[in-house]
CSV table of C-alpha atoms and ligand atoms in Angstrom, one decimal:
chain,number,residue,atom,x,y,z
F,193,MET,CA,4.3,78.5,87.7
F,194,ILE,CA,6.6,79.5,90.5
F,195,LEU,CA,10.3,78.0,89.7
F,196,ASP,CA,11.3,76.8,93.3
F,197,GLY,CA,15.2,77.0,92.9
F,198,LYS,CA,15.5,76.0,96.6
F,199,LYS,CA,14.1,72.6,95.7
F,200,VAL,CA,15.9,72.4,92.4
F,201,SER,CA,19.3,73.1,94.6
F,202,GLU,CA,18.1,70.8,97.1
F,203,LYS,CA,17.6,68.3,94.7
F,204,ARG,CA,21.0,68.7,93.0
F,205,LEU,CA,22.7,68.8,96.1
F,206,GLU,CA,21.8,65.6,97.0
F,207,ILE,CA,22.5,64.1,93.8
F,208,LEU,CA,26.0,65.6,93.9
F,209,LYS,CA,26.4,64.3,97.6
F,210,GLU,CA,26.3,61.1,96.2
F,211,ARG,CA,28.1,61.3,93.1
F,212,ILE,CA,31.1,62.6,95.5
F,213,GLU,CA,30.7,59.5,97.7
F,214,GLU,CA,30.8,57.1,94.8
F,215,SER,CA,33.8,58.9,93.1
F,216,GLY,CA,35.9,58.7,96.7
F,217,LEU,CA,37.4,61.8,95.8
F,218,TYR,CA,37.6,64.9,98.6
F,219,PRO,CA,37.0,67.8,96.7
F,220,ARG,CA,38.3,71.0,98.5
F,221,LEU,CA,37.1,75.1,98.3
F,222,ALA,CA,39.3,77.7,99.6
F,223,THR,CA,37.0,80.8,100.0
F,224,ILE,CA,38.8,84.4,100.5
F,225,ILE,CA,37.0,87.0,102.0
F,226,VAL,CA,38.7,90.6,102.5
F,227,GLY,CA,37.1,93.1,105.2
F,228,GLU,CA,34.0,92.7,107.8
F,229,ASP,CA,31.2,93.1,105.1
F,230,PRO,CA,28.4,91.4,106.9
F,231,GLY,CA,26.4,90.3,103.3
F,232,SER,CA,29.5,89.0,102.3
F,233,GLN,CA,30.4,86.9,105.6
F,234,LEU,CA,26.4,85.5,105.0
F,235,TYR,CA,27.4,84.2,101.5
F,236,VAL,CA,30.4,83.1,102.5
F,237,ARG,CA,29.0,81.0,105.4
F,238,MET,CA,26.6,79.8,103.5
F,239,LYS,CA,29.1,78.6,100.9
F,240,HIS,CA,30.8,76.7,103.6
F,241,ARG,CA,27.3,75.2,104.8
F,242,ALA,CA,26.6,74.0,101.2
F,243,CYS,CA,30.2,72.1,101.2
F,244,GLU,CA,29.7,70.5,104.3
F,245,ARG,CA,26.5,68.9,103.3
F,246,VAL,CA,27.7,67.4,100.1
F,247,GLY,CA,31.2,66.2,101.3
F,248,ILE,CA,33.6,69.1,100.1
F,249,GLY,CA,36.1,70.4,102.3
F,250,SER,CA,36.3,74.1,103.0
F,251,ILE,CA,38.8,76.7,104.4
F,252,GLY,CA,37.6,80.0,104.6
F,253,ILE,CA,40.9,82.8,104.8
F,254,GLU,CA,39.7,86.1,106.4
F,255,LEU,CA,41.8,89.2,105.4
F,256,PRO,CA,41.7,92.8,106.6
F,257,GLU,CA,39.9,95.5,105.1
F,258,ASP,CA,43.1,97.0,104.5
F,259,THR,CA,44.7,94.4,102.5
F,260,THR,CA,46.9,95.4,99.4
F,261,THR,CA,46.4,93.7,96.2
F,262,GLU,CA,50.1,92.2,96.5
F,263,ARG,CA,49.2,90.6,99.7
F,264,LEU,CA,46.0,89.4,98.3
F,265,LEU,CA,47.9,88.1,95.2
F,266,GLU,CA,50.6,86.3,97.7
F,267,THR,CA,47.6,84.4,99.1
F,268,VAL,CA,45.9,83.3,95.9
F,269,ALA,CA,49.3,82.1,94.5
F,270,ARG,CA,49.6,79.9,97.7
F,271,LEU,CA,46.6,78.3,97.2
F,272,ASN,CA,47.1,77.7,93.7
F,273,ASN,CA,50.2,75.6,94.4
F,274,ASP,CA,48.6,73.9,97.2
F,275,PRO,CA,47.5,70.5,95.8
F,276,ASP,CA,44.9,69.8,98.4
F,277,ILE,CA,42.7,72.7,97.0
F,278,ASN,CA,40.5,72.4,94.1
F,279,GLY,CA,38.3,75.5,93.8
F,280,ILE,CA,39.3,79.1,94.9
F,281,LEU,CA,36.8,81.5,95.3
F,282,VAL,CA,37.6,85.2,95.9
F,283,GLN,CA,34.4,86.5,97.3
F,284,LEU,CA,33.5,89.6,95.3
F,285,PRO,CA,32.9,93.0,95.9
F,286,LEU,CA,36.6,93.6,96.8
F,287,PRO,CA,37.6,96.7,98.9
F,288,LYS,CA,38.5,99.6,96.4
F,289,GLN,CA,42.4,99.7,96.8
F,290,ILE,CA,42.5,96.3,95.5
F,291,ASP,CA,42.8,96.0,91.7
F,292,THR,CA,40.0,93.3,91.1
F,293,THR,CA,41.2,92.5,87.5
F,294,ARG,CA,44.2,91.4,88.7
F,295,VAL,CA,43.1,89.5,91.5
F,296,ILE,CA,40.5,87.3,89.1
F,297,GLU,CA,43.6,86.6,86.5
F,298,ALA,CA,45.7,85.5,89.1
F,299,VAL,CA,43.2,82.2,90.2
F,300,SER,CA,44.4,79.8,88.2
F,301,PRO,CA,41.8,78.7,85.6
F,302,GLU,CA,42.1,75.2,86.6
F,303,LYS,CA,40.9,76.2,90.3
F,304,ASP,CA,38.4,79.3,89.2
F,305,VAL,CA,35.2,77.7,90.1
F,306,ASP,CA,33.5,81.0,90.3
F,307,GLY,CA,34.0,81.1,86.4
F,308,PHE,CA,35.2,84.7,86.3
F,309,HIS,CA,38.8,84.5,84.8
F,310,PRO,CA,39.1,85.6,81.3
F,311,TYR,CA,40.1,82.0,80.4
F,312,ASN,CA,36.8,80.6,81.6
F,313,LEU,CA,34.9,83.5,80.1
F,314,GLY,CA,36.8,83.1,76.8
F,315,ARG,CA,35.8,79.6,76.6
F,316,LEU,CA,32.3,80.2,77.6
F,317,LEU,CA,32.4,83.3,74.6
F,318,ALA,CA,33.6,80.5,72.5
F,319,GLY,CA,31.0,78.1,73.0
F,320,THR,CA,33.2,75.8,74.7
F,321,PRO,CA,32.7,76.6,78.4
F,322,VAL,CA,34.8,74.8,81.4
F,323,TYR,CA,33.5,76.9,84.3
F,324,ALA,CA,31.0,79.4,84.0
F,325,PRO,CA,29.9,82.0,86.5
F,326,CYS,CA,27.7,80.3,88.9
F,327,THR,CA,24.3,82.4,88.9
F,328,PRO,CA,23.9,82.7,85.4
F,329,LYS,CA,24.9,78.6,85.3
F,330,GLY,CA,22.3,77.9,87.7
F,331,ILE,CA,19.9,79.9,85.9
F,332,MET,CA,20.2,77.5,82.9
F,333,THR,CA,20.3,74.6,85.3
F,334,ILE,CA,16.3,75.6,86.5
F,335,LEU,CA,15.3,76.4,83.3
F,336,ALA,CA,16.2,73.0,82.4
F,337,GLU,CA,15.0,71.2,85.5
F,338,TYR,CA,11.4,73.0,84.4
F,339,GLY,CA,11.6,72.0,80.9
F,340,ILE,CA,11.6,75.7,79.5
F,341,GLU,CA,12.8,75.7,76.0
F,342,ILE,CA,15.5,78.2,74.8
F,343,ALA,CA,16.3,77.3,70.9
F,344,GLY,CA,14.9,80.0,68.8
F,345,LYS,CA,13.4,81.8,71.9
F,346,ARG,CA,13.9,85.5,72.4
F,347,ALA,CA,15.9,86.1,75.4
F,348,VAL,CA,16.7,89.8,77.3
F,349,VAL,CA,18.8,90.1,79.6
F,350,VAL,CA,19.1,93.4,81.5
F,351,GLY,CA,22.3,93.9,82.9
F,352,ARG,CA,25.8,93.5,82.0
F,353,SER,CA,28.2,92.6,84.5
F,354,ILE,CA,31.1,90.1,84.7
F,355,ASP,CA,29.2,87.7,86.9
F,356,VAL,CA,25.5,87.6,85.8
F,357,GLY,CA,24.6,89.8,82.3
F,358,ARG,CA,27.3,89.1,80.2
F,359,PRO,CA,28.1,85.2,80.9
F,360,MET,CA,24.1,84.8,81.0
F,361,ALA,CA,23.6,86.0,77.5
F,362,ALA,CA,26.3,83.5,76.4
F,363,LEU,CA,24.8,80.7,77.9
F,364,LEU,CA,21.5,81.7,76.6
F,365,LEU,CA,23.5,82.2,73.2
F,366,ASN,CA,24.9,78.8,73.8
F,367,ALA,CA,22.0,77.2,73.9
F,368,ASP,CA,20.1,78.7,70.6
F,369,ALA,CA,18.2,81.8,72.1
F,370,THR,CA,18.2,85.1,70.1
F,371,VAL,CA,19.6,87.1,72.6
F,372,THR,CA,19.7,91.1,73.3
F,373,ILE,CA,21.3,92.6,76.3
F,374,CYS,CA,20.4,95.7,78.0
F,375,HIS,CA,21.8,97.9,80.1
F,376,SER,CA,21.1,101.8,81.8
F,377,LYS,CA,21.9,103.5,78.1
F,378,THR,CA,19.6,101.2,76.4
F,379,GLN,CA,16.8,103.3,74.5
F,380,ASN,CA,13.1,102.0,74.7
F,381,LEU,CA,13.8,99.1,77.2
F,382,ALA,CA,10.2,98.7,78.1
F,383,ASP,CA,9.9,97.7,74.4
F,384,GLU,CA,13.0,95.3,74.6
F,385,MET,CA,11.8,93.5,77.4
F,386,ARG,CA,8.3,93.3,76.0
F,387,SER,CA,9.7,91.6,73.2
F,388,ALA,CA,11.3,88.6,76.1
F,389,ASP,CA,10.3,85.0,75.8
F,390,ILE,CA,12.6,84.8,78.3
F,391,LEU,CA,13.6,87.7,80.4
F,392,VAL,CA,16.5,87.8,82.9
F,393,SER,CA,16.9,91.0,85.5
F,394,ALA,CA,20.0,91.9,87.0
F,395,VAL,CA,19.8,95.3,87.6
F,396,GLY,CA,19.6,95.7,91.5
F,397,LYS,CA,16.3,97.8,91.7
F,398,ALA,CA,13.6,96.4,93.8
F,399,GLY,CA,10.3,97.1,91.4
F,400,PHE,CA,12.3,97.5,88.3
F,401,VAL,CA,10.4,94.9,86.4
F,402,ARG,CA,6.7,95.7,86.4
F,403,ALA,CA,3.8,94.1,84.7
F,404,ASP,CA,3.9,96.1,81.6
F,405,MET,CA,7.1,95.2,80.9
F,406,VAL,CA,6.6,91.4,80.4
F,407,LYS,CA,4.8,89.2,77.6
F,408,GLU,CA,2.1,87.2,78.4
F,409,GLY,CA,3.3,83.8,79.3
F,410,ALA,CA,7.2,85.0,79.5
F,411,THR,CA,9.8,83.2,81.9
F,412,VAL,CA,11.0,85.7,84.4
F,413,ILE,CA,14.1,85.4,86.0
F,414,ASP,CA,15.1,87.4,88.8
F,415,VAL,CA,18.7,87.9,89.8
F,416,GLY,CA,18.0,91.3,92.1
F,417,ILE,CA,19.3,91.0,95.5
F,418,ASN,CA,17.6,94.3,97.3
F,419,TYR,CA,16.2,95.3,100.3
F,420,ASN,CA,12.7,96.9,100.3
F,421,GLU,CA,11.9,99.8,102.8
F,422,ASN,CA,11.1,96.9,105.6
F,423,GLY,CA,14.7,95.6,105.4
F,424,LYS,CA,12.8,92.6,103.7
F,425,LEU,CA,14.9,90.8,100.8
F,426,CYS,CA,13.5,91.0,97.4
F,427,GLY,CA,14.4,90.9,93.8
F,428,ASP,CA,14.0,93.3,90.6
F,429,VAL,CA,10.7,91.9,90.2
F,430,ASP,CA,7.3,93.2,91.1
F,431,PHE,CA,6.5,89.7,92.1
F,432,GLU,CA,2.7,89.8,93.0
F,433,ALA,CA,1.8,91.6,90.0
F,434,VAL,CA,4.3,90.4,87.3
F,435,ARG,CA,3.2,86.4,88.4
F,436,GLU,CA,-0.1,87.3,87.0
F,437,ARG,CA,1.2,87.5,83.3
F,438,ALA,CA,4.5,85.3,83.5
F,439,GLY,CA,4.4,81.5,82.5
F,440,ALA,CA,6.9,80.9,84.7
F,441,ILE,CA,9.0,83.1,87.3
F,442,THR,CA,11.7,83.0,90.3
F,443,PRO,CA,11.1,84.3,93.6
F,444,VAL,CA,13.4,86.1,95.9
F,445,PRO,CA,14.3,84.7,98.2
F,446,GLY,CA,14.4,81.1,97.2
F,447,GLY,CA,15.3,81.4,93.5
F,448,VAL,CA,18.4,82.1,91.7
F,449,GLY,CA,20.1,82.6,94.9
F,450,PRO,CA,20.2,79.2,96.1
F,451,MET,CA,21.1,77.7,92.5
F,452,THR,CA,24.5,79.8,92.4
F,453,ILE,CA,25.7,78.0,95.9
F,454,ALA,CA,24.9,74.6,94.3
F,455,THR,CA,26.3,75.3,90.9
F,456,LEU,CA,29.6,76.4,93.0
F,457,MET,CA,29.5,73.0,94.7
F,458,GLU,CA,28.9,71.0,91.5
F,459,GLN,CA,31.9,73.1,90.1
F,460,THR,CA,34.0,72.4,92.3
F,461,PHE,CA,33.5,68.6,92.5
F,462,LYS,CA,34.1,69.1,88.6
F,463,ALA,CA,37.5,70.8,89.6
F,464,ALA,CA,38.4,67.5,91.9
F,465,GLU,CA,37.4,65.2,89.1
F,466,ARG,CA,39.5,67.0,86.1
F,467,LYS,CA,42.4,66.9,88.5
F,468,ALA,CA,42.0,63.2,88.8
F,469,CYS,CA,41.5,62.8,85.3
F,470,ILE,CA,38.1,61.0,85.8
F,471,SER,CA,35.2,61.7,83.5
F,472,VAL,CA,34.6,65.6,82.6
F,473,LEU,CA,30.9,66.9,82.6
J,145,GUE,N1,33.3,85.3,94.2
J,145,GUE,C1,31.9,85.6,94.0
J,145,GUE,N2,31.1,84.5,94.1
J,145,GUE,C2,30.2,84.6,94.4
J,145,GUE,O1,29.1,83.8,94.0
J,145,GUE,C3,29.4,85.7,94.8
J,145,GUE,C4,30.3,86.7,95.1
J,145,GUE,N3,31.8,86.8,95.0
J,145,GUE,N4,29.8,87.6,95.8
J,145,GUE,C5,28.2,88.1,96.2
J,145,GUE,C6,27.7,87.3,95.1
J,145,GUE,C7,25.9,86.8,95.6
J,145,GUE,N5,26.2,85.2,95.7
J,145,GUE,C8,24.8,84.7,96.2
J,145,GUE,C9,24.8,83.6,96.8
J,145,GUE,C10,23.6,82.7,97.4
J,145,GUE,C11,22.5,83.5,97.7
J,145,GUE,C12,21.3,83.1,98.3
J,145,GUE,O2,21.5,81.7,98.4
J,145,GUE,N6,20.4,84.2,98.7
J,145,GUE,C13,19.1,83.3,99.3
J,145,GUE,C14,18.5,84.0,100.5
J,145,GUE,C15,19.7,84.4,101.1
J,145,GUE,C16,19.4,85.5,102.6
J,145,GUE,O3,18.7,85.4,103.4
J,145,GUE,O4,19.8,86.5,102.2
J,145,GUE,C17,17.8,83.2,98.3
J,145,GUE,O5,17.9,84.0,97.5
J,145,GUE,O6,17.0,82.5,98.5
J,145,GUE,C18,22.4,84.9,97.3
J,145,GUE,C19,23.7,85.9,96.8
J,145,GUE,C20,26.8,85.1,95.6
J,145,GUE,N7,27.8,86.1,94.9
């Protein structure tokens, strides 16, 4: 079974559009991008397009490559204090002169629709999440949409980043999976991966997950964003070989990526609802 993230994201965005309309709210997202990285610019453009589609206002702030941490902190503070802004997204990665941790911690937790602030990561780890990082949250949504059971299953997450691996493990644990986090120093990695009922790869190497590392019938979630030798977007998983063994698998493109953006939209609306003290998701 192919887990069609594109299709699920479209459906979620349609539902969200109606909910926003009915709410009478006009949520607003501010994005900040530092520098000229074409990849980052593409993703931010996609986020603005999604905003437009569902009825979220968006403002894009573009700062030069040589922006200082202080200057970026001032921009964040201004958006924190702007009552018309519900969500603030600082596109990562930031240029190397910038102290990313300070910037993430400067975003008001109520406007942290990316879910990267330590308050929100702490709430997630405590099992009482408010905003969770959009990529792993989107993965939980796609698993739910396809009725894939999580409770009691063995989940193996390969990768321990703050935006994917760590929060993914926390979300799966909150859903009662037995969770293992693997990384570059893990011994017998292939054996660990073969034990997974749910295997999440967030490694960043094309062809990293081969068919012999996947248990028959397992659910395989591919978070990789790589480009092959022909310059084509591909994930971590050897898709054609692995799909024969997997029970369910997400493609790249059309899998996890669109779910990330749909989740960002949902969390931005949630921020507007919480500000207006209406129902809480
Ligand atoms: N503060 C912050 N928040 C983020 O959420 C964030 C970020 N920084 N930095 C970069 C990553 C990456 N990311 C993606 C979103 C959508 C697709 C997506 O929709 N991809 C399409 C393909 C797009 C294409 O054609 O390249 C797909 O997989 O089908 C991919 C990647 C969000 N990120």
